């Protein structure tokens, strides 16, 4: 046995020329046992040399091993035809490159490769493409477009679409997303070329989005792309960076103009109704005043006509009656003191103090003031305004 074999075959002697101690710890592996196992394995594989060679049963099993490996490989190859279609997918099965069927969501089987293969496009999802200006200062940037008034704008927009025909989507073109991009960019350039830059920056965005969606859909239908365009959304419409400050000033001025216009409209909306109400009230008052004046004039005219007719028939009676009515109006609003013609006896009629009043005549055109006669000093009067003195002898009853 070799010297390096720890412990030997039960030999207690220390045959180690390097002076191993007798009580040294044995290693965990046994080289002799490992060698014996290797010899047995060599016999199984038909080495034939050495003791303990493989039996006839082991050799027969070794001959069947290649067939077993081939059977396992065939089993895995057949099992590779099992596939699962997701709930948002649709399976397109090809046999030698030709479409042979459409698979719905669920578990399915196809012939293993290379006989059949399956594509699983996501038909229930909404796909999104961002196109146009990407922020680069390149003169060939696809987002730079020319407007109808000769201005250049950077346009960035998004296209949302959904797969409606999986076969057309997969096989109508080698790159479906590129076809959709080209169609959407063509439609957007056409619409931007028809519009002015002011409309693109303000009020025409919604109309352009709808028209771009329709034009893109028509182009894709013409090429049988198998997709439906759900929407086209303008994300950015801006002038080039070189002239952007000037456009910012123009936009600010336009916003100020709109703000001032809105304020003026609001002020007009608050003032005009009040003015119209005042005007209507003035017209109504004028109509009422006119009607009152006309009615009064007609009444005065009719009364004067009646008096004139009566006066023409009997002038003395009418004159006396008019005089009495006039004196009645005057005396009913003044204080009265009755004295004798010579000024000796005095009859004082005490009445409440009233402010002197102007007595209107028959035609309401002038006021008549009663005459005042002086009273002798011995007569005591109140502090009221000067009363009317009427001589008894000269008065008319």
Short mmCIF file of C-alpha atoms in Angstrom, two decimals:
data_model
loop_
_atom_site.label_atom_id
_atom_site.label_comp_id
_atom_site.label_asym_id
_atom_site.label_seq_id
_atom_site.Cartn_x
_atom_site.Cartn_y
_atom_site.Cartn_z
CA UNK A 1 0.00 0.00 0.00
CA UNK A 2 1.21 3.52 -0.48
CA UNK A 3 2.75 5.44 2.35
CA UNK A 4 0.24 8.19 2.03
CA UNK A 5 -2.68 5.88 2.78
CA UNK A 6 -3.82 6.87 6.25
CA UNK A 7 -4.21 3.99 8.61
CA UNK A 8 -3.45 1.17 6.16
CA UNK A 9 -5.45 -2.08 6.20
CA UNK A 10 -5.80 -2.29 9.91
CA UNK A 11 -2.06 -2.09 10.40
CA UNK A 12 -1.15 -0.30 13.60
CA UNK A 13 2.42 0.19 12.61
CA UNK A 14 3.56 3.55 11.53
CA UNK A 15 4.95 3.01 8.05
CA UNK A 16 5.00 6.73 7.27
CA UNK A 17 8.56 7.74 6.38
CA UNK A 18 7.81 11.35 7.23
CA UNK A 19 7.09 10.51 10.79
CA UNK A 20 3.25 10.53 11.07
CA UNK A 21 2.16 10.14 14.63
CA UNK A 22 0.36 6.82 15.42
CA UNK A 23 -2.71 8.52 16.84
CA UNK A 24 -3.24 11.03 13.97
CA UNK A 25 -6.88 11.71 12.89
CA UNK A 26 -8.06 9.87 9.74
CA UNK A 27 -9.42 11.87 6.82
CA UNK A 28 -13.06 11.64 5.90
CA UNK A 29 -12.45 9.90 2.55
CA UNK A 30 -11.03 6.52 1.74
CA UNK A 31 -8.97 6.35 -1.44
CA UNK A 32 -9.04 2.55 -1.53
CA UNK A 33 -12.81 2.41 -1.49
CA UNK A 34 -13.00 5.10 -4.20
CA UNK A 35 -10.66 3.05 -6.39
CA UNK A 36 -12.77 -0.07 -6.01
CA UNK A 37 -15.93 1.77 -6.99
CA UNK A 38 -14.24 3.13 -10.11
CA UNK A 39 -13.21 -0.36 -11.12
CA UNK A 40 -16.78 -1.61 -10.78
CA UNK A 41 -18.05 1.26 -12.93
CA UNK A 42 -15.52 0.42 -15.60
CA UNK A 43 -16.80 -3.12 -15.65
CA UNK A 44 -20.37 -1.92 -16.20
CA UNK A 45 -19.33 0.05 -19.29
CA UNK A 46 -17.69 -3.07 -20.80
CA UNK A 47 -14.06 -2.56 -19.94
CA UNK A 48 -13.75 -6.31 -19.15
CA UNK A 49 -10.38 -5.94 -17.43
CA UNK A 50 -10.14 -6.25 -13.70
CA UNK A 51 -12.15 -8.11 -11.19
CA UNK A 52 -15.84 -7.66 -10.66
CA UNK A 53 -16.78 -6.84 -14.32
CA UNK A 54 -20.37 -5.87 -15.26
CA UNK A 55 -23.00 -8.53 -15.62
CA UNK A 56 -24.90 -9.36 -18.78
CA UNK A 57 -27.92 -7.50 -17.45
CA UNK A 58 -25.88 -4.32 -17.06
CA UNK A 59 -24.62 -4.59 -20.63
CA UNK A 60 -28.16 -5.05 -21.98
CA UNK A 61 -29.33 -1.98 -20.11
CA UNK A 62 -26.45 -0.03 -21.54
CA UNK A 63 -27.51 -1.00 -25.08
CA UNK A 64 -31.06 0.29 -24.44
CA UNK A 65 -29.91 3.63 -23.07
CA UNK A 66 -29.69 5.45 -26.48
CA UNK A 67 -33.21 4.38 -27.40
CA UNK A 68 -34.49 5.61 -24.04
CA UNK A 69 -32.85 9.01 -24.57
CA UNK A 70 -34.35 9.30 -28.05
CA UNK A 71 -37.80 8.42 -26.67
CA UNK A 72 -37.51 11.14 -24.02
CA UNK A 73 -36.48 13.68 -26.65
CA UNK A 74 -39.41 12.69 -28.86
CA UNK A 75 -41.76 13.05 -25.89
CA UNK A 76 -40.49 16.56 -25.17
CA UNK A 77 -40.75 17.47 -28.88
CA UNK A 78 -44.37 16.29 -29.04
CA UNK A 79 -45.21 18.13 -25.82
CA UNK A 80 -43.77 21.37 -27.25
CA UNK A 81 -46.92 21.70 -29.38
CA UNK A 82 -49.03 22.62 -26.35
CA UNK A 83 -49.61 26.36 -26.08
CA UNK A 84 -51.91 28.72 -24.18
CA UNK A 85 -53.75 31.71 -25.67
CA UNK A 86 -54.24 34.49 -23.13
CA UNK A 87 -57.55 36.28 -22.54
CA UNK A 88 -56.36 39.37 -24.44
CA UNK A 89 -54.71 37.39 -27.26
CA UNK A 90 -55.66 35.57 -30.42
CA UNK A 91 -53.60 32.68 -31.83
CA UNK A 92 -52.74 32.54 -35.55
CA UNK A 93 -51.55 29.01 -36.47
CA UNK A 94 -49.25 28.55 -39.48
CA UNK A 95 -48.42 25.20 -41.11
CA UNK A 96 -45.29 25.40 -43.24
CA UNK A 97 -45.83 29.18 -43.40
CA UNK A 98 -49.49 29.07 -44.42
CA UNK A 99 -52.29 30.16 -42.11
CA UNK A 100 -54.50 27.22 -41.15
CA UNK A 101 -56.56 28.50 -38.21
CA UNK A 102 -57.31 31.04 -35.51
CA UNK A 103 -57.18 30.04 -31.84
CA UNK A 104 -59.32 31.66 -29.19
CA UNK A 105 -58.23 32.14 -25.56
CA UNK A 106 -57.55 28.86 -23.80
CA UNK A 107 -55.31 25.74 -23.97
CA UNK A 108 -54.54 24.43 -27.49
CA UNK A 109 -52.25 22.05 -29.35
CA UNK A 110 -50.38 22.42 -32.62
CA UNK A 111 -47.97 20.24 -34.52
CA UNK A 112 -44.45 20.67 -33.14
CA UNK A 113 -41.83 22.71 -34.90
CA UNK A 114 -41.03 22.79 -37.81
CA UNK A 115 -44.47 21.69 -38.97
CA UNK A 116 -46.55 24.38 -37.30
CA UNK A 117 -45.98 27.56 -35.36
CA UNK A 118 -48.32 30.05 -33.69
CA UNK A 119 -48.33 33.84 -33.26
CA UNK A 120 -50.13 35.46 -30.33
CA UNK A 121 -50.94 39.13 -31.04
CA UNK A 122 -52.73 41.04 -28.27
CA UNK A 123 -56.03 41.94 -29.93
CA UNK A 124 -57.87 43.18 -26.82
CA UNK A 125 -55.30 45.77 -25.78
CA UNK A 126 -55.06 49.38 -26.92
CA UNK A 127 -51.68 50.09 -28.47
CA UNK A 128 -50.11 53.55 -28.48
CA UNK A 129 -47.51 55.14 -30.76
CA UNK A 130 -45.82 58.49 -30.08
CA UNK A 131 -44.89 60.20 -33.35
CA UNK A 132 -43.52 63.48 -34.60
CA UNK A 133 -41.20 65.88 -32.85
CA UNK A 134 -38.87 64.25 -30.35
CA UNK A 135 -36.94 67.26 -29.07
CA UNK A 136 -33.94 66.96 -31.43
CA UNK A 137 -32.70 70.00 -33.32
CA UNK A 138 -32.37 68.07 -36.55
CA UNK A 139 -33.45 69.65 -39.84
CA UNK A 140 -34.78 66.23 -40.94
CA UNK A 141 -36.87 65.78 -37.81
CA UNK A 142 -40.22 64.19 -38.85
CA UNK A 143 -42.08 66.46 -36.45
CA UNK A 144 -41.23 69.68 -38.31
CA UNK A 145 -44.16 70.56 -40.58
CA UNK A 146 -45.04 73.49 -42.84
CA UNK A 147 -48.35 75.33 -42.34
CA UNK A 148 -50.56 77.00 -44.93
CA UNK A 149 -49.18 80.49 -44.13
CA UNK A 150 -45.55 79.39 -44.57
CA UNK A 151 -44.67 78.90 -40.89
CA UNK A 152 -42.77 75.92 -39.49
CA UNK A 153 -44.08 74.14 -36.39
CA UNK A 154 -42.91 71.17 -34.34
CA UNK A 155 -45.76 68.70 -33.99
CA UNK A 156 -45.81 65.76 -31.60
CA UNK A 157 -48.85 63.50 -31.48
CA UNK A 158 -50.00 60.08 -30.30
CA UNK A 159 -51.94 57.38 -32.15
CA UNK A 160 -54.00 54.82 -30.26
CA UNK A 161 -55.13 51.75 -32.17
CA UNK A 162 -56.49 48.25 -31.61
CA UNK A 163 -55.93 45.06 -33.63
CA UNK A 164 -59.16 43.93 -35.26
CA UNK A 165 -57.81 41.38 -37.76
CA UNK A 166 -54.81 39.44 -36.48
CA UNK A 167 -54.00 37.83 -39.83
CA UNK A 168 -53.88 41.15 -41.71
CA UNK A 169 -51.94 42.75 -38.89
CA UNK A 170 -49.25 40.05 -38.99
CA UNK A 171 -48.91 39.39 -42.70
CA UNK A 172 -50.10 42.47 -44.63
CA UNK A 173 -46.74 44.11 -44.01
CA UNK A 174 -43.43 43.16 -42.51
CA UNK A 175 -43.66 45.95 -39.91
CA UNK A 176 -47.23 46.91 -38.90
CA UNK A 177 -46.17 49.67 -36.50
CA UNK A 178 -44.11 51.31 -39.22
CA UNK A 179 -47.09 51.24 -41.59
CA UNK A 180 -49.28 52.88 -38.95
CA UNK A 181 -46.61 55.50 -38.28
CA UNK A 182 -46.26 56.40 -41.95
CA UNK A 183 -50.02 56.65 -42.42
CA UNK A 184 -50.52 58.86 -39.34
CA UNK A 185 -47.62 61.16 -40.24
CA UNK A 186 -48.92 61.53 -43.79
CA UNK A 187 -52.39 62.47 -42.54
CA UNK A 188 -50.97 64.94 -40.02
CA UNK A 189 -48.76 66.65 -42.59
CA UNK A 190 -51.71 67.02 -44.93
CA UNK A 191 -53.86 68.65 -42.25
CA UNK A 192 -51.09 70.93 -40.95
CA UNK A 193 -50.40 72.03 -44.52
CA UNK A 194 -54.03 73.13 -44.85
CA UNK A 195 -54.13 75.09 -41.58
CA UNK A 196 -52.65 78.36 -40.38
CA UNK A 197 -50.35 78.49 -37.42
CA UNK A 198 -52.75 80.61 -35.33
CA UNK A 199 -55.47 78.00 -35.75
CA UNK A 200 -53.07 75.19 -34.84
CA UNK A 201 -52.05 76.97 -31.64
CA UNK A 202 -55.59 77.90 -30.56
CA UNK A 203 -58.93 76.65 -31.81
CA UNK A 204 -58.34 74.08 -34.56
CA UNK A 205 -56.73 71.31 -32.51
CA UNK A 206 -59.90 69.30 -31.92
CA UNK A 207 -60.96 69.39 -35.56
CA UNK A 208 -57.47 68.38 -36.73
CA UNK A 209 -57.40 65.40 -34.35
CA UNK A 210 -60.72 64.09 -35.66
CA UNK A 211 -59.76 64.56 -39.30
CA UNK A 212 -56.35 62.93 -38.74
CA UNK A 213 -58.03 59.90 -37.20
CA UNK A 214 -60.36 59.53 -40.18
CA UNK A 215 -57.64 59.97 -42.84
CA UNK A 216 -55.30 57.54 -41.06
CA UNK A 217 -58.04 54.93 -40.82
CA UNK A 218 -58.80 55.25 -44.53
CA UNK A 219 -55.13 54.77 -45.43
CA UNK A 220 -54.75 51.70 -43.20
CA UNK A 221 -57.94 50.16 -44.56
CA UNK A 222 -56.60 50.62 -48.07
CA UNK A 223 -53.49 48.59 -47.14
CA UNK A 224 -55.45 45.97 -45.11
CA UNK A 225 -53.51 46.72 -41.94
CA UNK A 226 -56.10 44.99 -39.75
CA UNK A 227 -56.23 47.75 -37.12
CA UNK A 228 -58.78 50.33 -35.95
CA UNK A 229 -57.52 53.79 -35.02
CA UNK A 230 -59.24 54.81 -31.79
CA UNK A 231 -57.88 58.33 -31.52
CA UNK A 232 -55.20 60.76 -32.66
CA UNK A 233 -54.14 63.24 -29.98
CA UNK A 234 -51.97 66.32 -30.46
CA UNK A 235 -49.45 66.38 -27.63
CA UNK A 236 -47.42 69.40 -28.70
CA UNK A 237 -47.75 72.08 -31.36
CA UNK A 238 -45.04 74.68 -30.93
CA UNK A 239 -42.89 76.93 -33.09
CA UNK A 240 -39.21 76.10 -33.53
CA UNK A 241 -36.93 77.02 -30.66
CA UNK A 242 -35.25 79.79 -32.65
CA UNK A 243 -38.46 81.84 -32.91
CA UNK A 244 -40.23 80.60 -29.80
CA UNK A 245 -39.77 83.86 -27.75
CA UNK A 246 -41.52 85.88 -30.47
CA UNK A 247 -44.39 83.41 -30.61
CA UNK A 248 -44.65 83.55 -26.82
CA UNK A 249 -45.09 87.32 -26.97
CA UNK A 250 -47.73 86.97 -29.67
CA UNK A 251 -49.56 84.37 -27.62
CA UNK A 252 -49.45 86.60 -24.53
CA UNK A 253 -50.83 89.54 -26.51
CA UNK A 254 -53.61 87.36 -27.90
CA UNK A 255 -54.52 86.17 -24.41
CA UNK A 256 -54.60 89.78 -23.16
CA UNK A 257 -56.86 90.70 -26.07
CA UNK A 258 -59.25 87.88 -25.23
CA UNK A 259 -59.22 88.84 -21.55
CA UNK A 260 -60.00 92.51 -22.27
CA UNK A 261 -62.72 91.48 -24.71
CA UNK A 262 -64.32 89.21 -22.13
CA UNK A 263 -64.20 91.94 -19.50
CA UNK A 264 -65.81 94.41 -21.91
CA UNK A 265 -68.54 91.93 -22.75
CA UNK A 266 -69.17 91.31 -19.06
CA UNK A 267 -69.38 95.06 -18.37
CA UNK A 268 -71.73 95.53 -21.33
CA UNK A 269 -73.88 92.67 -20.11
CA UNK A 270 -74.22 94.34 -16.69
CA UNK A 271 -74.79 97.92 -17.93
CA UNK A 272 -77.02 97.45 -20.95
CA UNK A 273 -79.94 95.80 -19.07
CA UNK A 274 -79.94 98.64 -16.50
CA UNK A 275 -79.87 101.25 -19.23
CA UNK A 276 -82.66 99.51 -21.10
CA UNK A 277 -84.73 99.36 -17.91
CA UNK A 278 -84.19 103.07 -17.23
CA UNK A 279 -85.07 103.92 -20.81
CA UNK A 280 -88.25 101.87 -20.64
CA UNK A 281 -89.21 103.53 -17.35
CA UNK A 282 -88.62 107.00 -18.80
CA UNK A 283 -90.68 106.17 -21.87
CA UNK A 284 -93.49 104.82 -19.69
CA UNK A 285 -93.47 107.92 -17.45
CA UNK A 286 -93.46 110.19 -20.49
CA UNK A 287 -96.41 108.33 -21.98
CA UNK A 288 -98.31 108.64 -18.70
CA UNK A 289 -97.49 112.35 -18.35
CA UNK A 290 -98.52 112.97 -21.93
CA UNK A 291 -101.81 111.20 -21.35
CA UNK A 292 -102.48 113.19 -18.16
CA UNK A 293 -101.71 116.51 -19.85
CA UNK A 294 -103.82 115.66 -22.85
CA UNK A 295 -106.75 114.55 -20.67
CA UNK A 296 -106.48 117.67 -18.51
CA UNK A 297 -106.31 119.94 -21.53
CA UNK A 298 -109.34 118.23 -23.02
CA UNK A 299 -111.23 118.64 -19.73
CA UNK A 300 -110.28 122.32 -19.42
CA UNK A 301 -111.23 122.89 -23.03
CA UNK A 302 -114.59 121.21 -22.57
CA UNK A 303 -115.29 123.17 -19.36
CA UNK A 304 -114.31 126.45 -20.96
CA UNK A 305 -116.54 125.65 -23.93
CA UNK A 306 -119.48 124.96 -21.60
CA UNK A 307 -118.86 128.22 -19.68
CA UNK A 308 -118.57 130.12 -22.94
CA UNK A 309 -121.86 128.76 -24.19
CA UNK A 310 -123.54 129.62 -20.87
CA UNK A 311 -121.98 133.10 -20.87
CA UNK A 312 -123.22 133.77 -24.37
CA UNK A 313 -126.74 132.90 -23.25
CA UNK A 314 -126.68 134.89 -19.93
CA UNK A 315 -123.54 136.95 -19.36
CA UNK A 316 -124.56 138.57 -16.07
CA UNK A 317 -125.44 135.39 -14.26
CA UNK A 318 -122.31 133.63 -15.42
CA UNK A 319 -120.08 136.57 -14.41
CA UNK A 320 -121.70 136.76 -10.96
CA UNK A 321 -121.29 133.00 -10.47
CA UNK A 322 -117.67 133.08 -11.51
CA UNK A 323 -117.03 135.93 -9.09
CA UNK A 324 -118.62 134.07 -6.22
CA UNK A 325 -116.66 130.90 -6.92
CA UNK A 326 -113.46 132.87 -7.05
CA UNK A 327 -114.12 134.67 -3.75
CA UNK A 328 -115.09 131.37 -2.15
CA UNK A 329 -111.77 129.86 -3.09
CA UNK A 330 -109.89 132.90 -1.81
CA UNK A 331 -111.74 133.37 1.49
CA UNK A 332 -111.71 129.68 2.37
CA UNK A 333 -107.90 129.76 2.74
CA UNK A 334 -107.33 133.09 4.63
CA UNK A 335 -107.97 134.62 8.09
CA UNK A 336 -110.79 137.18 8.20
CA UNK A 337 -111.44 140.41 10.20
CA UNK A 338 -114.70 142.25 9.58
CA UNK A 339 -114.74 146.00 10.36
CA UNK A 340 -117.15 148.89 9.81
CA UNK A 341 -116.57 151.31 7.04
CA UNK A 342 -115.63 154.13 9.49
CA UNK A 343 -113.26 151.90 11.38
CA UNK A 344 -114.81 151.98 14.84
CA UNK A 345 -116.50 148.68 15.80
CA UNK A 346 -114.36 145.57 15.05
CA UNK A 347 -115.55 142.00 14.76
CA UNK A 348 -112.59 139.57 15.00
CA UNK A 349 -113.18 136.04 13.76
CA UNK A 350 -110.52 133.85 15.38
CA UNK A 351 -109.56 131.00 13.06
CA UNK A 352 -106.57 128.61 12.95
CA UNK A 353 -103.43 130.02 11.49
CA UNK A 354 -102.84 128.95 7.93
CA UNK A 355 -100.06 129.76 5.60
CA UNK A 356 -101.01 132.18 2.88
CA UNK A 357 -102.02 130.32 -0.25
CA UNK A 358 -102.18 131.26 -3.83
CA UNK A 359 -105.65 130.81 -5.17
CA UNK A 360 -105.87 129.40 -8.62
CA UNK A 361 -108.18 131.02 -11.08
CA UNK A 362 -110.65 129.31 -13.32
CA UNK A 363 -107.98 128.44 -15.88
CA UNK A 364 -105.30 127.42 -13.32
CA UNK A 365 -102.93 129.82 -15.00
CA UNK A 366 -102.32 132.45 -12.31
CA UNK A 367 -102.65 132.97 -8.56
CA UNK A 368 -104.90 135.69 -7.08
CA UNK A 369 -103.80 137.45 -3.86
CA UNK A 370 -106.44 139.05 -1.66
CA UNK A 371 -106.09 142.81 -0.82
CA UNK A 372 -105.09 143.78 2.72
CA UNK A 373 -106.49 146.86 4.58
CA UNK A 374 -104.70 148.48 7.53
CA UNK A 375 -106.26 148.09 11.02
CA UNK A 376 -106.20 150.85 13.69
CA UNK A 377 -103.56 150.46 16.36
CA UNK A 378 -105.95 149.91 19.36
CA UNK A 379 -107.05 146.62 17.86
CA UNK A 380 -104.97 143.66 19.14
CA UNK A 381 -104.18 140.98 16.64
CA UNK A 382 -102.53 137.59 16.88
CA UNK A 383 -98.96 136.91 15.74
CA UNK A 384 -100.22 135.11 12.74
CA UNK A 385 -99.59 136.40 9.23
CA UNK A 386 -101.43 139.49 8.17
CA UNK A 387 -105.16 138.69 8.01
CA UNK A 388 -107.56 139.84 5.37
CA UNK A 389 -109.61 142.96 6.33
CA UNK A 390 -112.83 143.48 4.49
CA UNK A 391 -114.96 146.69 4.97
CA UNK A 392 -118.59 145.83 5.71
CA UNK A 393 -119.99 148.57 3.59
CA UNK A 394 -117.85 147.70 0.61
CA UNK A 395 -118.20 143.94 0.87
CA UNK A 396 -120.38 141.93 -1.35
CA UNK A 397 -122.29 139.05 0.15
#
